[in-house]
Coordinates of C-alpha atoms in Angstrom, one line a residue:
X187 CA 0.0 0.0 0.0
X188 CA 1.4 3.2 -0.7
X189 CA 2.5 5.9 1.5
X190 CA -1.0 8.2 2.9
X191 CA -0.4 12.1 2.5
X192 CA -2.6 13.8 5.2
X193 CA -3.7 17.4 5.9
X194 CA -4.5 19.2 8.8
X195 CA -7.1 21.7 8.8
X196 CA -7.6 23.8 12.0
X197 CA -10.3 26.3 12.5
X198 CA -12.5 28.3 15.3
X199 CA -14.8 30.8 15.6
X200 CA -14.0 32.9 17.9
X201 CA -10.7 33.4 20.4
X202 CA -11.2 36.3 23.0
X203 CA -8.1 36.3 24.1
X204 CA -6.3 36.4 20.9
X205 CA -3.9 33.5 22.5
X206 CA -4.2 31.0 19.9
X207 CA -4.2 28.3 23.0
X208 CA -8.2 27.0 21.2
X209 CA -6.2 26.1 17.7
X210 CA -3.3 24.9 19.5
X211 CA -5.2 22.0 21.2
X212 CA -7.0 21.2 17.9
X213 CA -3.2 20.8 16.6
X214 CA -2.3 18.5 19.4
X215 CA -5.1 16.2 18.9
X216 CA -5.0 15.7 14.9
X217 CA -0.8 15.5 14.9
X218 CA -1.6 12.7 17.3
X219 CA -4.0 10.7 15.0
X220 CA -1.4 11.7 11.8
X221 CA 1.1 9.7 13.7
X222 CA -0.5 7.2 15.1
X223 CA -1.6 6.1 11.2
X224 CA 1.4 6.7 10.5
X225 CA 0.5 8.7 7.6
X226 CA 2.7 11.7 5.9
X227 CA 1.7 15.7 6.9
X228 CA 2.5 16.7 3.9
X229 CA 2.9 20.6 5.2
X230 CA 1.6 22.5 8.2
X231 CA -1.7 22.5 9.0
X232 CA -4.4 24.7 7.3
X233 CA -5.6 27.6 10.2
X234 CA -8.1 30.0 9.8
X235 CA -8.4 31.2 13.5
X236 CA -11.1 33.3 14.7
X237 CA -13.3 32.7 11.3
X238 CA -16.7 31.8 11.4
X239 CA -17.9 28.7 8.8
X240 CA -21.2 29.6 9.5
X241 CA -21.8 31.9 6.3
X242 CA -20.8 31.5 2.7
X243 CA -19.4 34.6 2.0
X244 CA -17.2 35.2 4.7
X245 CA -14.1 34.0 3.5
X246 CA -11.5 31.3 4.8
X247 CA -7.7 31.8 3.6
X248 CA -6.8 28.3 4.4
X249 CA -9.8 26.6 3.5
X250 CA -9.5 27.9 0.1
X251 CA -6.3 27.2 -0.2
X252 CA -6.5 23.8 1.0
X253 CA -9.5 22.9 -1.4
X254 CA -6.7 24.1 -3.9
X255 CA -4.3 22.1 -3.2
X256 CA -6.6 19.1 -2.8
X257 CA -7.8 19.6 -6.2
X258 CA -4.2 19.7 -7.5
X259 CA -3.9 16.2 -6.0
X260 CA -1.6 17.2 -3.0
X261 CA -2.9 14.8 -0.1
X262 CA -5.5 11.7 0.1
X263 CA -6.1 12.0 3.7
X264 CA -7.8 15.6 5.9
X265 CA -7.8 15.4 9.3
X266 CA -9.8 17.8 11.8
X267 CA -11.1 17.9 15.2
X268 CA -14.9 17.8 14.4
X269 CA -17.1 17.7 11.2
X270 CA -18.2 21.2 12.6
X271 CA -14.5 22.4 12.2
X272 CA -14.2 21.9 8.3
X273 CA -17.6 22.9 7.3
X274 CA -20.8 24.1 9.1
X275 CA -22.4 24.7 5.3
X276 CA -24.1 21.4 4.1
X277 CA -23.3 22.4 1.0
X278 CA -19.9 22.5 1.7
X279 CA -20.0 18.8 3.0
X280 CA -21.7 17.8 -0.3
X281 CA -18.0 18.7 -2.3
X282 CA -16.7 16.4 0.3
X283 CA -18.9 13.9 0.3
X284 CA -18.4 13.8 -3.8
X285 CA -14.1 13.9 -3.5
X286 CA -14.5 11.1 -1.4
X287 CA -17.1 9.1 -3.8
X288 CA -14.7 10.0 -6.5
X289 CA -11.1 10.2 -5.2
X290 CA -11.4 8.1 -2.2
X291 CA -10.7 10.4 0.2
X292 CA -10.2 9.6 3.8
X293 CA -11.8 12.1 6.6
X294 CA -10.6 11.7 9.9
X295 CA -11.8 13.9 12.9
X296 CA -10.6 13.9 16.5
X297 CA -13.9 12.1 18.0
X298 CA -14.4 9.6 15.5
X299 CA -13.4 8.3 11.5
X300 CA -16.4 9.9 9.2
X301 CA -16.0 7.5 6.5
X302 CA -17.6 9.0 3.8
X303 CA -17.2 6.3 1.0
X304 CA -20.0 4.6 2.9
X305 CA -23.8 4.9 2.8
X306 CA -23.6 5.2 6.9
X307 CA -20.6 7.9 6.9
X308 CA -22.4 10.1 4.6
X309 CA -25.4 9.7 6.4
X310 CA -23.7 10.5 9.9
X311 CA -22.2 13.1 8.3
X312 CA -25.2 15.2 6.9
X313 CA -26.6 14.9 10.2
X314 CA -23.9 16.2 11.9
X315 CA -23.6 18.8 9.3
X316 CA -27.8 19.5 9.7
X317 CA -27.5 19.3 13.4
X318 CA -24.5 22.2 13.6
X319 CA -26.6 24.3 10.8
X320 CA -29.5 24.1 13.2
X321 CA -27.4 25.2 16.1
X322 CA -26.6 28.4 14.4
X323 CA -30.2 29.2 13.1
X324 CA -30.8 28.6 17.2
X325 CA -28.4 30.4 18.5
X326 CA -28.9 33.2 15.7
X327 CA -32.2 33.5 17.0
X328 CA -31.8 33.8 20.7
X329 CA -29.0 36.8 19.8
X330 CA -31.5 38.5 17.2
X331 CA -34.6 38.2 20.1
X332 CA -31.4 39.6 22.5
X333 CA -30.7 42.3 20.7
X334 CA -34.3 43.3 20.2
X335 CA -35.0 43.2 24.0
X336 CA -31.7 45.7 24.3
X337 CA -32.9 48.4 22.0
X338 CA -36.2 48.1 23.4
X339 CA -35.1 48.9 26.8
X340 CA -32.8 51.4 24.9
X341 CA -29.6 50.0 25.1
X342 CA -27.4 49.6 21.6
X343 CA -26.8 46.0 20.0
X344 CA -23.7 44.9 20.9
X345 CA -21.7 45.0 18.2
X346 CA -17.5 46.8 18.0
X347 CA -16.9 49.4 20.3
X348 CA -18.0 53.2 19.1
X349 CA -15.4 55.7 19.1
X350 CA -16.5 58.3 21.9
X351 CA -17.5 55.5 24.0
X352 CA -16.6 52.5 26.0
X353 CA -17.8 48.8 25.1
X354 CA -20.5 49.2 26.8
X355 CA -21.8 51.5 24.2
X356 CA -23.6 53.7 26.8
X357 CA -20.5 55.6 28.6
X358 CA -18.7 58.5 27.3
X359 CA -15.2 57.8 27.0
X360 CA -14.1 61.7 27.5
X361 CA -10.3 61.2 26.0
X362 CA -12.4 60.8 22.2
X363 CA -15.5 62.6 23.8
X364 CA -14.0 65.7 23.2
X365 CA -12.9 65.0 19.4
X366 CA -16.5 64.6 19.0
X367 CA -17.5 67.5 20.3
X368 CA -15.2 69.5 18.0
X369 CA -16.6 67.3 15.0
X370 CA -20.2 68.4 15.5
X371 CA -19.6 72.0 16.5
X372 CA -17.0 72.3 13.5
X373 CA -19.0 71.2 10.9
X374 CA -22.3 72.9 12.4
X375 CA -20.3 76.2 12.3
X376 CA -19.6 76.0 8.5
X377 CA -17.0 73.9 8.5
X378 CA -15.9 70.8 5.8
X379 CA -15.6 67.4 7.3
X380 CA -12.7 66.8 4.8
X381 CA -10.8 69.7 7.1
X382 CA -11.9 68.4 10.3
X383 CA -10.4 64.8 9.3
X384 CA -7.4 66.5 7.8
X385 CA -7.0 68.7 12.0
X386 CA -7.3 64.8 13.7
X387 CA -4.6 63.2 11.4
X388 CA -2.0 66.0 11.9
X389 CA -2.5 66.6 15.2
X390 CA -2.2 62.8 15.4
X391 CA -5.9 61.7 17.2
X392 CA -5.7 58.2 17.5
X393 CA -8.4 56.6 15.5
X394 CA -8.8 53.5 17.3
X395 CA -11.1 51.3 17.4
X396 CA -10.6 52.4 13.9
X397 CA -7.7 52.6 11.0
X398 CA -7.1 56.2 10.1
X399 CA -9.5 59.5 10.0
X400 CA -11.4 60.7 7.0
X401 CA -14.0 62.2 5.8
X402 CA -15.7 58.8 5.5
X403 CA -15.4 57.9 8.9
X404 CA -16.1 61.6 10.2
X405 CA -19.0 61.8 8.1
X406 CA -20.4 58.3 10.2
X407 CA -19.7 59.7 13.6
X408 CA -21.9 62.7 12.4
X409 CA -24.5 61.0 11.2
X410 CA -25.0 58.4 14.1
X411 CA -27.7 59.4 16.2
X412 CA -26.3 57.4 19.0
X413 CA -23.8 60.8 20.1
X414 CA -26.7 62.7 20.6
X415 CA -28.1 59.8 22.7
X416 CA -30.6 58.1 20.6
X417 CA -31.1 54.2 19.5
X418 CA -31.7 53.0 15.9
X419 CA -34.9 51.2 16.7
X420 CA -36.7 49.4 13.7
X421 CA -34.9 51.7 11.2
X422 CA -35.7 54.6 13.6
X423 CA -33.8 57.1 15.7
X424 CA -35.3 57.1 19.2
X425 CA -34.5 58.8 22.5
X426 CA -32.8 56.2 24.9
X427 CA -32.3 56.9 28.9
X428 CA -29.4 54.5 29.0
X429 CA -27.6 56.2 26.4
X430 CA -25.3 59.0 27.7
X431 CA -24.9 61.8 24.7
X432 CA -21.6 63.2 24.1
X433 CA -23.3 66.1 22.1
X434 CA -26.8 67.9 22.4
X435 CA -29.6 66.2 20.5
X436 CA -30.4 69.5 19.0
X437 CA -26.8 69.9 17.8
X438 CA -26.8 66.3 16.4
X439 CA -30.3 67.2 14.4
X440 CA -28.7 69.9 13.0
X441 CA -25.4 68.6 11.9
X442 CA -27.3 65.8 10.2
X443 CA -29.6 68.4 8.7
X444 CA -26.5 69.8 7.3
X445 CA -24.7 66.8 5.9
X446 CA -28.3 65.7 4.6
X447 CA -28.6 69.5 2.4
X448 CA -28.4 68.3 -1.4
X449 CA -26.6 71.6 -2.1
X450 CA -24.1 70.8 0.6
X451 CA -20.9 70.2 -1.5
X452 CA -20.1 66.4 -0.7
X453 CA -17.0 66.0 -3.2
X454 CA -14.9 69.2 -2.5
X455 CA -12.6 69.2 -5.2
X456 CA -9.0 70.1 -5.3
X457 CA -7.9 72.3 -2.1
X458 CA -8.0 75.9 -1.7
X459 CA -4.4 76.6 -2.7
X460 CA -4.7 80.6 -3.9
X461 CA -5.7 83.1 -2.0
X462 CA -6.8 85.5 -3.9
X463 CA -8.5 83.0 -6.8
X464 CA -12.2 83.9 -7.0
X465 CA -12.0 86.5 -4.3
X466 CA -10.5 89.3 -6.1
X467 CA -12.8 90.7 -9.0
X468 CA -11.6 92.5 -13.1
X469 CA -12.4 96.3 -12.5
X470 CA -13.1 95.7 -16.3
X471 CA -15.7 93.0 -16.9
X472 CA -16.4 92.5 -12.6
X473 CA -15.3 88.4 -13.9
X474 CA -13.6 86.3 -10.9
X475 CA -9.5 86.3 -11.0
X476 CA -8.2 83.0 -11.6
X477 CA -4.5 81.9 -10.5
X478 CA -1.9 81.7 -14.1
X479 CA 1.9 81.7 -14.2
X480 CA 2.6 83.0 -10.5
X481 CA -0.2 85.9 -11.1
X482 CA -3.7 86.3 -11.0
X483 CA -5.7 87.2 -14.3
X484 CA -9.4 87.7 -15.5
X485 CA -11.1 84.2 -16.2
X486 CA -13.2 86.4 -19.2
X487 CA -10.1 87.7 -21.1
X488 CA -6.0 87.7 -21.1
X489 CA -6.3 91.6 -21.9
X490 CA -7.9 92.5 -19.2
X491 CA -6.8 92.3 -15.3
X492 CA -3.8 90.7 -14.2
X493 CA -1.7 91.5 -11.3
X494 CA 1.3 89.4 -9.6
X495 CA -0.2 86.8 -6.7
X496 CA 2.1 88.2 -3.6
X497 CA 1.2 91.8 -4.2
X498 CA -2.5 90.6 -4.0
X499 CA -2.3 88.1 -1.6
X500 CA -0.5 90.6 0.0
X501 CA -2.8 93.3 -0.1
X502 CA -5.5 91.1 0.8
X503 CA -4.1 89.9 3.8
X504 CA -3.2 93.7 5.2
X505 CA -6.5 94.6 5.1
X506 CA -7.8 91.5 6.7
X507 CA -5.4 92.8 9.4
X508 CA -6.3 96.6 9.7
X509 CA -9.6 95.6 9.8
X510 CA -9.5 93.1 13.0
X511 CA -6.9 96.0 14.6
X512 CA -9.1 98.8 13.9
X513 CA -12.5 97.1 15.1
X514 CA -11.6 94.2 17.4
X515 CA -13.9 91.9 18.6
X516 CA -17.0 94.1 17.6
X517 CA -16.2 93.0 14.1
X518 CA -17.8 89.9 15.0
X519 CA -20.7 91.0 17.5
X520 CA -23.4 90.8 15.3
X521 CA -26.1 87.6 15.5
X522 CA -25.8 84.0 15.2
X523 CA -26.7 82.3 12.2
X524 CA -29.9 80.2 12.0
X525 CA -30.3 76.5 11.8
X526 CA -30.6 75.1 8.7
X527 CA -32.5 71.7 9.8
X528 CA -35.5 73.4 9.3
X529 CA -35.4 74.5 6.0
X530 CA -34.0 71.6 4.9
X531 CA -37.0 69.7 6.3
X532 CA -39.2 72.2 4.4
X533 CA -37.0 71.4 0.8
X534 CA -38.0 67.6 1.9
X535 CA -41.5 68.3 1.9
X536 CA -41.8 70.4 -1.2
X537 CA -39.9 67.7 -3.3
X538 CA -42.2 64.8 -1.7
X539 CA -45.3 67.2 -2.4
X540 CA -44.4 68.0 -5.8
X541 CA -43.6 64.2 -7.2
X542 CA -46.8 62.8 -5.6
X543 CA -48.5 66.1 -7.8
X544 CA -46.7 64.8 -10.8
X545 CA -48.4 61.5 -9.7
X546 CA -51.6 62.5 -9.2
X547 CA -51.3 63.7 -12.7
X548 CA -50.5 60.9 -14.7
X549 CA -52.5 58.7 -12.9
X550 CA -55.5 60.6 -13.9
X551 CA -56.5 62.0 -10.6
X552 CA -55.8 65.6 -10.5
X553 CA -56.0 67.5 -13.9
X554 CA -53.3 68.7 -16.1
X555 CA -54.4 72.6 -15.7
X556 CA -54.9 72.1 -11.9
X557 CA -51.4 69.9 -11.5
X558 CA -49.3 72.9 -13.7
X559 CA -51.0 75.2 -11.3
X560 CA -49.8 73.4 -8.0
X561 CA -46.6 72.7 -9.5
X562 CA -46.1 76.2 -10.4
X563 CA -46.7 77.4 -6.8
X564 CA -44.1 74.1 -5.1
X565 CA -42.0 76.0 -7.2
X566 CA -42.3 79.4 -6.3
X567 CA -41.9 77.9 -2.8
X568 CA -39.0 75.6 -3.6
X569 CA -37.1 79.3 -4.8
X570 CA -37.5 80.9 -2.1
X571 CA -36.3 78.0 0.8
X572 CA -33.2 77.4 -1.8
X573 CA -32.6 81.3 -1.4
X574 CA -33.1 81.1 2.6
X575 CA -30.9 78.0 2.3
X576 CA -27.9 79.9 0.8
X577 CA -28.4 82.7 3.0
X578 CA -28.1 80.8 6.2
X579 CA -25.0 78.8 4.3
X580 CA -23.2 82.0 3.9
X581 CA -23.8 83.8 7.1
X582 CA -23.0 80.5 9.0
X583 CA -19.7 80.4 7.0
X584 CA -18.5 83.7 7.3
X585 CA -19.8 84.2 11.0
X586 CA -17.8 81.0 12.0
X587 CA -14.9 81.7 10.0
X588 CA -14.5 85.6 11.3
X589 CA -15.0 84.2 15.3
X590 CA -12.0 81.5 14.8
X591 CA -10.1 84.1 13.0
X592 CA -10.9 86.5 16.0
X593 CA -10.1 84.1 18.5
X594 CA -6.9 83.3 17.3
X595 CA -5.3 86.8 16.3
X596 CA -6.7 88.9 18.7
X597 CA -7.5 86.8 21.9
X598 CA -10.5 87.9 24.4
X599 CA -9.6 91.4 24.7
X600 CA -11.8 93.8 23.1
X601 CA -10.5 96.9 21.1
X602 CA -11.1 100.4 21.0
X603 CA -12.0 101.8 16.9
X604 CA -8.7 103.0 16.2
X605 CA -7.6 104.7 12.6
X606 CA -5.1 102.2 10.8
X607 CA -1.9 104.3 11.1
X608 CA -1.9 104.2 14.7
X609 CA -0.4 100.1 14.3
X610 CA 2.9 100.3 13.4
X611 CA 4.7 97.0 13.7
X612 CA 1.5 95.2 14.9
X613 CA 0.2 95.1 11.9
X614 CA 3.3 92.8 10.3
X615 CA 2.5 90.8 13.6
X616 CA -1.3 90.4 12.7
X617 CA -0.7 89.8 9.5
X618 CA 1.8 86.7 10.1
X619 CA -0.5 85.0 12.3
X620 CA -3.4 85.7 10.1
X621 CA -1.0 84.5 7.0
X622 CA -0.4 81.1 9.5
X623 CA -3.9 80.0 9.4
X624 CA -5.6 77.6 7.2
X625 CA -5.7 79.0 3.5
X626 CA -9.4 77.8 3.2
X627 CA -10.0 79.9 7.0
X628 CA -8.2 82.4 5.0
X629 CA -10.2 83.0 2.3
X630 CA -13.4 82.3 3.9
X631 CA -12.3 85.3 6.6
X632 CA -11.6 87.7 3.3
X633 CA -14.8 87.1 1.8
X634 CA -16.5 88.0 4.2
X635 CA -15.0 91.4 5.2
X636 CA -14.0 92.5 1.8
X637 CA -14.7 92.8 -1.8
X638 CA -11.7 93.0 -4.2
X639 CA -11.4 94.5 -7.6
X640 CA -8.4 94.8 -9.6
X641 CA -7.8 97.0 -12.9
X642 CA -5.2 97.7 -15.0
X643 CA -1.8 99.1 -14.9
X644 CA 1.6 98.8 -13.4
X645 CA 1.4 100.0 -9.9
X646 CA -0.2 97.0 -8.0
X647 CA -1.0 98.5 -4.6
X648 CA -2.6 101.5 -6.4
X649 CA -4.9 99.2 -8.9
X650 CA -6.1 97.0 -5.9
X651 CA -9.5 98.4 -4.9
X652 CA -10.9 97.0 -1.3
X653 CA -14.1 97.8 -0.1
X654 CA -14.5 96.8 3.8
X655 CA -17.8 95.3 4.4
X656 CA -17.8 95.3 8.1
X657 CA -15.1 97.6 9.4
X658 CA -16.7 100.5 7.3
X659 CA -14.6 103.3 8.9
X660 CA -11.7 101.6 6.9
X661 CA -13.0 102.9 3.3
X662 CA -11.6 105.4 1.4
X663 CA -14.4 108.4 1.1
X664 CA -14.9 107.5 5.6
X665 CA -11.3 107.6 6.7
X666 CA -10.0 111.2 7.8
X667 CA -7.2 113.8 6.0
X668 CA -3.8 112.1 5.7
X669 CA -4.9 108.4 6.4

């Protein structure tokens, strides 16, 4: 008889404790029967450790492999420590069944031979294979009636630990509490999520539970209605008492109002790079100025408007400056801006009113003149909450933008309306620290304190128009003789 080539194949579910001790023993056991039948291990045993067989598509590295190498006529003998090991899939035990009808196979487990080139192996084989499938269904059950009874009491299903939280899915853990804070108020302020991913990886946030931050994951933790201290329930957000939120419930609604506005840009583009592109204005045509060979020139025409990027950027920056130092804090005293859940819940509605209109039309029920007519008004209304929308866009923007920007060059002192030679060297001082910030903080912080318009010539500080928006006492026909 010739010499029996035998695999191993070593598998289990689940191993807490990460020690490997579970597949270990299964080694110990199968090695044993190897020798003892003094058959040849042709290599080291298969191990897919902490893999579930329960499920088709969740795949097994050295199962697949193995049924490889089987097929490529590499052993005649598999060894493992249960029927329930190799396969919990009955379909699964079928292919085995057949390699063993055809190829003669011999299957060996720790508790017992399953022969299964015999009517009887085959047959205590499927109902092993039927009694383990069963077992799962059970045992899926029980944890699917489990989980129900914890989200009714109001308690999240178990699942990997939330970042923000502990395991227990309930406690704040306040070491990542605190980054989520800054998520929701960051991007309820105006902010981008891609920024606010960009902030955690350089300041070097660990991720963990997960692998990195971006706006993927940021966008997640904003949308989860846990943090606000609410329990998906049925496919529904409810309030839970065990639940302890690391944000406001009304901050939550909002920030998922915000990420949930169509208009909201969700693919940002390249990054802000230029300050002055699409701030500054031509004096000629009023077209945006658009960054070209170290300069900044009219997007309508080459002839008209160009001016070199460090004089503007320059420029712009300066006045940014003089008009923080000139005004202070009261630059920034005016309102807040509004929410924008509402009126995105009122878009909602208009779109849902006018496709069941458009419905009611074509299935005959509501007339054609009486449909235009109701249309024509969903319009009218759909207009005016987009132009409500982009109002509260833009003040939220520029409010949020000019606070950080106050914060962080000026501090909490308030200042005195002073003329804008009365500076001196603070001004280069201002202007550094302003020049430090983020470019897209930058910009945003321009825009909303000055227009820009550049025309033609050869002096660039002299052909660079600003108009202050806020700081008002900074414009040319309000400032006094010799300023």
């Amino acid at each position: 008889m010739s010499e029996v080539r035998a695999a191993i194949y070593l598998r289990i579910s689940r191993d807490d404790l990460d020690t490997g001790l579970a597949v270990e023993r299964q080694r110990e056991d199968c090695l044993r029967i190897v020798t003892e039948r003094g058959w040849n291990l042709i290599a080291e045993p298969y191990v897919d450790n902490a893999i579930s067989a329960s499920k088709r598509k969740v795949s097994r590295p050295a199962y697949d492999r193995m049924r490889e190498d089987f097929e490529a006529g590499a052993f005649d003998a598999l060894v493992c420590y249960d029927l329930d090991r190799l396969t919990r899939q009955p379909r699964q035990l079928e292919d085995w069944i057949d390699a063993a009808e055809e190829r003669g196979l011999l299957l060996v487990t720790a508790n017992g031979e399953a022969d299964l080139t015999t009517d009887n192996g085959r047959l205590f084989a499927r109902i092993k294979a039927s009694v383990a499938r069963a077992e799962i269904e059970r045992k899926g059950a029980r944890q699917k009636r489990a989980n129900i009874q914890r989200i009714e009491s109001g308690r999240p299903a178990p699942g990997r630990r939330r970042y923000g939280y502990e395991p227990d899915g309930t406690t704040p853990r306040e070491s990542e509490a605190v980054h989520v804070r800054r998520m929701f108020e960051h991007v309820a302020a105006g902010g981008s999520i891609r920024s606010i991913a960009m902030m955690l990886r350089e300041e070097g946030v660990d991720p963990a539970p997960g692998k990195q931050w971006g706006a993927g994951r940021v966008r997640y933790i904003l949308n989860n209605p846990s943090y606000g201290g609410k329990v998906h329930r049925f496919g529904e957000a409810v309030d839970s008492s065990q639940i302890t939120p690391i944000v406001p419930a009304e901050l939550a609604e909002e920030v998922r109002a915000i990420l949930a506005d169509e208009a909201r840009r969700t693919t940002p583009g390249p990054a802000v790079r230029y300050l002055g592109s699409s701030l500054a204005h031509c004096a000629i045509c009023d077209a945006t100025m658009m960054n070209l060979a170290g300069g900044y020139r009219c997007r309508e025409s080459a002839s008209h408007a160009f001016i070199n990027k460090e004089s503007l950027d320059s420029r712009i920056r300066e006045e940014v400056a003089l008009a923080f130092l000139s005004s202070g804090r009261d630059l920034v005293a005016s309102g807040e801006s509004g929410s924008v859940a509402p009126l995105v819940a009122a878009l909602r509605k208009n779109s849902a009113a006018a496709l069941a209109t458009a419905e009611d039309r074509d299935e005959g029920l509501l007339s054609k003149a009486d449909a235009r007519t109701r249309l024509v008004e969903l319009r009218i209304e759909r207009e005016s909450i987009e132009a409500k929308l982009d109002a509260a866009r833009a003040e939220r923007s520029s409010s949020s933008s000019l606070a950080d920007v106050a914060r962080e060059v000026l501090g909490d002192e308030p200042r005195a309306v002073l003329p804008k030679d009365f500076f001196g060297p603070m001004l280069d001082a201002v202007v550094e620290r302003f020049a430090a910030l983020d470019i897209e903080k930058q910009r945003d912080t321009a825009r909303a304190l000055i227009d820009v318009t550049v025309e033609k010539g050869r002096d660039n500080r002299r052909r660079i128009h600003i108009w202050h928006k806020l700081a008002t006492h900074l414009n040319p026909d309000l400032v006094g003789p010799g300023e």
